[in-house]
PDB file of C-alpha atoms and ligand atoms in Angstrom:
ATOM      1  CA  MET A1393      24.084  65.716  25.892  1.00 77.00           C
ATOM      2  CA  ASP A1394      23.009  62.164  26.538  1.00 94.00           C
ATOM      3  CA  CYS A1395      20.724  62.798  29.486  1.00 98.00           C
ATOM      4  CA  LEU A1396      17.397  60.964  29.912  1.00 98.00           C
ATOM      5  CA  PHE A1397      15.643  63.770  31.823  1.00 98.00           C
ATOM      6  CA  CYS A1398      16.946  66.477  29.450  1.00 98.00           C
ATOM      7  CA  LYS A1399      15.315  64.428  26.662  1.00 98.00           C
ATOM      8  CA  ILE A1400      12.078  64.179  28.630  1.00 98.00           C
ATOM      9  CA  ILE A1401      12.066  67.932  29.270  1.00 98.00           C
ATOM     10  CA  ALA A1402      12.665  68.543  25.556  1.00 98.00           C
ATOM     11  CA  GLY A1403       9.787  66.227  24.652  1.00 98.00           C
ATOM     12  CA  GLU A1404      12.064  63.797  22.801  1.00 97.00           C
ATOM     13  CA  ILE A1405      10.971  61.059  25.183  1.00 98.00           C
ATOM     14  CA  PRO A1406       7.288  61.046  26.212  1.00 98.00           C
ATOM     15  CA  SER A1407       6.306  61.571  29.818  1.00 98.00           C
ATOM     16  CA  LYS A1408       3.132  62.009  31.827  1.00 98.00           C
ATOM     17  CA  LYS A1409       3.524  65.724  32.561  1.00 98.00           C
ATOM     18  CA  LEU A1410       2.059  67.239  35.704  1.00 98.00           C
ATOM     19  CA  TYR A1411       3.488  70.750  35.561  1.00 98.00           C
ATOM     20  CA  GLU A1412       5.846  72.930  33.568  1.00 98.00           C
ATOM     21  CA  ASP A1413       7.124  76.475  33.735  1.00 98.00           C
ATOM     22  CA  GLU A1414      10.251  78.185  32.411  1.00 98.00           C
ATOM     23  CA  ASP A1415      12.478  76.621  35.120  1.00 98.00           C
ATOM     24  CA  VAL A1416      10.818  73.455  36.342  1.00 98.00           C
ATOM     25  CA  TYR A1417       9.278  70.273  34.888  1.00 98.00           C
ATOM     26  CA  ALA A1418       7.257  67.684  36.859  1.00 98.00           C
ATOM     27  CA  PHE A1419       6.163  64.277  35.598  1.00 99.00           C
ATOM     28  CA  TYR A1420       5.017  60.922  36.918  1.00 98.00           C
ATOM     29  CA  ASP A1421       7.618  58.281  37.650  1.00 98.00           C
ATOM     30  CA  ILE A1422       7.570  55.365  35.173  1.00 98.00           C
ATOM     31  CA  GLU A1423       7.996  52.874  38.035  1.00 98.00           C
ATOM     32  CA  PRO A1424       5.895  54.224  40.891  1.00 98.00           C
ATOM     33  CA  GLN A1425       6.902  53.257  44.405  1.00 97.00           C
ATOM     34  CA  ALA A1426       3.697  54.588  45.974  1.00 98.00           C
ATOM     35  CA  PRO A1427       0.139  55.309  44.732  1.00 98.00           C
ATOM     36  CA  VAL A1428       1.356  58.843  43.931  1.00 98.00           C
ATOM     37  CA  HIS A1429       4.968  59.150  42.727  1.00 98.00           C
ATOM     38  CA  PHE A1430       6.167  62.048  40.587  1.00 99.00           C
ATOM     39  CA  LEU A1431       9.513  63.687  39.928  1.00 99.00           C
ATOM     40  CA  VAL A1432      10.234  67.385  39.926  1.00 99.00           C
ATOM     41  CA  VAL A1433      13.337  68.504  38.038  1.00 98.00           C
ATOM     42  CA  PRO A1434      15.089  71.726  37.036  1.00 98.00           C
ATOM     43  CA  LYS A1435      15.035  72.362  33.268  1.00 98.00           C
ATOM     44  CA  MET A1436      18.723  73.297  33.450  1.00 98.00           C
ATOM     45  CA  HIS A1437      20.964  70.271  33.500  1.00 98.00           C
ATOM     46  CA  ILE A1438      22.391  69.744  37.020  1.00 98.00           C
ATOM     47  CA  SER A1439      23.864  66.244  37.394  1.00 98.00           C
ATOM     48  CA  GLY A1440      22.797  65.758  41.010  1.00 98.00           C
ATOM     49  CA  PRO A1441      22.310  67.264  44.459  1.00 98.00           C
ATOM     50  CA  ASP A1442      26.076  67.405  44.925  1.00 98.00           C
ATOM     51  CA  GLN A1443      26.309  69.906  42.006  1.00 98.00           C
ATOM     52  CA  ILE A1444      23.911  72.504  43.456  1.00 98.00           C
ATOM     53  CA  ASP A1445      25.676  75.836  43.803  1.00 97.00           C
ATOM     54  CA  GLU A1446      24.880  79.567  43.909  1.00 97.00           C
ATOM     55  CA  LYS A1447      23.905  79.471  40.200  1.00 96.00           C
ATOM     56  CA  SER A1448      21.221  76.846  40.830  1.00 97.00           C
ATOM     57  CA  GLU A1449      19.932  77.694  44.277  1.00 96.00           C
ATOM     58  CA  ARG A1450      17.047  79.821  42.924  1.00 98.00           C
ATOM     59  CA  VAL A1451      15.630  76.985  40.825  1.00 98.00           C
ATOM     60  CA  VAL A1452      16.118  74.493  43.666  1.00 98.00           C
ATOM     61  CA  GLY A1453      14.101  76.812  45.959  1.00 98.00           C
ATOM     62  CA  LYS A1454      11.456  77.133  43.272  1.00 98.00           C
ATOM     63  CA  ILE A1455      11.205  73.326  43.007  1.00 98.00           C
ATOM     64  CA  PHE A1456      10.095  73.190  46.615  1.00 98.00           C
ATOM     65  CA  SER A1457       7.362  75.792  46.092  1.00 98.00           C
ATOM     66  CA  VAL A1458       6.186  73.848  43.021  1.00 98.00           C
ATOM     67  CA  ILE A1459       6.087  70.684  45.149  1.00 98.00           C
ATOM     68  CA  ALA A1460       3.893  72.438  47.772  1.00 98.00           C
ATOM     69  CA  MET A1461       1.599  73.738  45.031  1.00 98.00           C
ATOM     70  CA  LEU A1462       1.273  70.295  43.379  1.00 98.00           C
ATOM     71  CA  ALA A1463       0.676  68.643  46.753  1.00 98.00           C
ATOM     72  CA  LYS A1464      -2.262  71.009  47.300  1.00 98.00           C
ATOM     73  CA  GLU A1465      -3.547  70.427  43.771  1.00 98.00           C
ATOM     74  CA  LEU A1466      -3.367  66.640  44.190  1.00 98.00           C
ATOM     75  CA  LYS A1467      -4.896  66.904  47.677  1.00 98.00           C
ATOM     76  CA  LEU A1468      -2.042  65.191  49.450  1.00 98.00           C
ATOM     77  CA  GLU A1469      -3.225  66.574  52.785  1.00 97.00           C
ATOM     78  CA  LYS A1470      -2.479  63.289  54.575  1.00 97.00           C
ATOM     79  CA  GLY A1471       1.203  63.853  53.818  1.00 98.00           C
ATOM     80  CA  TYR A1472       3.926  63.059  51.404  1.00 98.00           C
ATOM     81  CA  ARG A1473       7.686  62.527  51.238  1.00 98.00           C
ATOM     82  CA  VAL A1474      10.278  64.397  49.158  1.00 98.00           C
ATOM     83  CA  VAL A1475      13.441  62.411  48.398  1.00 98.00           C
ATOM     84  CA  THR A1476      16.545  63.130  46.401  1.00 98.00           C
ATOM     85  CA  ASN A1477      19.134  60.418  45.946  1.00 98.00           C
ATOM     86  CA  CYS A1478      22.798  61.256  45.481  1.00 98.00           C
ATOM     87  CA  GLY A1479      25.467  59.054  43.987  1.00 97.00           C
ATOM     88  CA  GLU A1480      25.822  55.297  43.881  1.00 97.00           C
ATOM     89  CA  GLU A1481      25.294  54.523  47.564  1.00 96.00           C
ATOM     90  CA  GLY A1482      22.514  57.095  47.778  1.00 97.00           C
ATOM     91  CA  GLY A1483      20.616  55.204  45.052  1.00 97.00           C
ATOM     92  CA  GLN A1484      20.825  57.769  42.264  1.00 98.00           C
ATOM     93  CA  THR A1485      20.307  56.122  38.865  1.00 98.00           C
ATOM     94  CA  VAL A1486      19.639  59.155  36.661  1.00 98.00           C
ATOM     95  CA  GLY A1487      22.288  61.884  36.422  1.00 98.00           C
ATOM     96  CA  HIS A1488      19.944  64.899  36.303  1.00 98.00           C
ATOM     97  CA  LEU A1489      18.859  66.424  39.617  1.00 98.00           C
ATOM     98  CA  HIS A1490      15.352  65.243  40.562  1.00 98.00           C
ATOM     99  CA  TYR A1491      13.123  65.272  43.615  1.00 98.00           C
ATOM    100  CA  HIS A1492      10.827  62.313  44.122  1.00 98.00           C
ATOM    101  CA  VAL A1493       7.443  63.083  45.673  1.00 98.00           C
ATOM    102  CA  LEU A1494       5.801  59.989  47.173  1.00 98.00           C
ATOM    103  CA  ALA A1495       2.338  59.784  48.740  1.00 98.00           C
ATOM    104  CA  GLY A1496      -0.824  57.726  49.113  1.00 98.00           C
ATOM    105  CA  ARG A1497       0.438  55.131  51.592  1.00 97.00           C
ATOM    106  CA  ASN A1498       2.245  54.987  54.935  1.00 96.00           C
ATOM    107  CA  LEU A1499       5.928  55.520  54.127  1.00 96.00           C
ATOM    108  CA  SER A1500       8.362  53.720  56.387  1.00 94.00           C
ATOM    109  CA  TRP A1501      11.158  55.495  58.228  1.00 95.00           C
ATOM    110  CA  PRO A1502      14.095  55.147  58.169  1.00 93.00           C
ATOM    111  CA  PRO A1503      14.366  54.239  54.476  1.00 88.00           C
ATOM    112  CA  GLY A1504      16.167  51.000  53.618  1.00 79.00           C
TER     113      GLY A1504
HETATM  114  P1  LIG B2001      16.826  57.772  41.084  1.00 66.04           P
HETATM  115  O1  LIG B2001      16.952  56.262  41.118  1.00 66.04           O
HETATM  116  O2  LIG B2001      17.926  58.404  40.255  1.00 66.04           O
HETATM  117  O3  LIG B2001      16.666  58.426  42.436  1.00 66.04           O
HETATM  118  O4  LIG B2001      15.428  58.064  40.361  1.00 66.04           O
HETATM  119  C1  LIG B2001      15.262  57.913  38.997  1.00 66.04           C
HETATM  120  C2  LIG B2001      13.807  57.672  38.787  1.00 66.04           C
HETATM  121  O5  LIG B2001      13.530  57.893  37.418  1.00 66.04           O
HETATM  122  C3  LIG B2001      13.349  56.281  39.113  1.00 66.04           C
HETATM  123  O6  LIG B2001      12.319  56.310  40.097  1.00 66.04           O
HETATM  124  C4  LIG B2001      12.827  55.718  37.794  1.00 66.04           C
HETATM  125  O7  LIG B2001      11.682  54.900  37.920  1.00 66.04           O
HETATM  126  C5  LIG B2001      12.533  56.987  37.010  1.00 66.04           C
HETATM  127  N1  LIG B2001      12.647  56.819  35.557  1.00 66.04           N
HETATM  128  C6  LIG B2001      13.689  56.230  34.897  1.00 66.04           C
HETATM  129  N2  LIG B2001      13.502  56.309  33.583  1.00 66.04           N
HETATM  130  C7  LIG B2001      12.310  56.973  33.372  1.00 66.04           C
HETATM  131  C8  LIG B2001      11.594  57.340  32.225  1.00 66.04           C
HETATM  132  O8  LIG B2001      11.958  57.112  31.108  1.00 66.04           O
HETATM  133  N3  LIG B2001      10.400  58.024  32.454  1.00 66.04           N
HETATM  134  C9  LIG B2001       9.945  58.308  33.717  1.00 66.04           C
HETATM  135  N4  LIG B2001       8.781  58.971  33.793  1.00 66.04           N
HETATM  136  N5  LIG B2001      10.628  57.984  34.821  1.00 66.04           N
HETATM  137  C10 LIG B2001      11.784  57.304  34.674  1.00 66.04           C
HETATM  138 ZN1  LIG B2002      19.927  66.535  32.045  1.00 66.04          ZN
END
């Protein structure tokens, strides 16, 4: 399958890995939008948030506990933001479910 993040998970494309277990992979974004910006993805290919179903809800739940664990490890006690973009108008550019974690500056709300 021609999927960028599947290739990153498989190690075919290098990434700056933060965390990995049997279900989840986390790595730094190549174009950071904040002093801390990493992505947390399921190892199974799910094309986006609109494709989450009962088969994938366990791994999606796990992603959020991994995010909390990494936030503690990276000492993001001042706060952080978790974002997932969906579809063209939602700003999704990679067709493999991913959660952005942004931190290290004041993040504006609402997003543009
Ligand atoms: P989206 O726009 O789909 O919400 O997020 C995709 C993210 O993937 C973007 O923030 C982009 O910078 C990041 N990205 C795209 N290609 C690569 C890559 O090859 N390596 C890494 N580490 N991040 C990437
Ligand atoms: Zn994929």
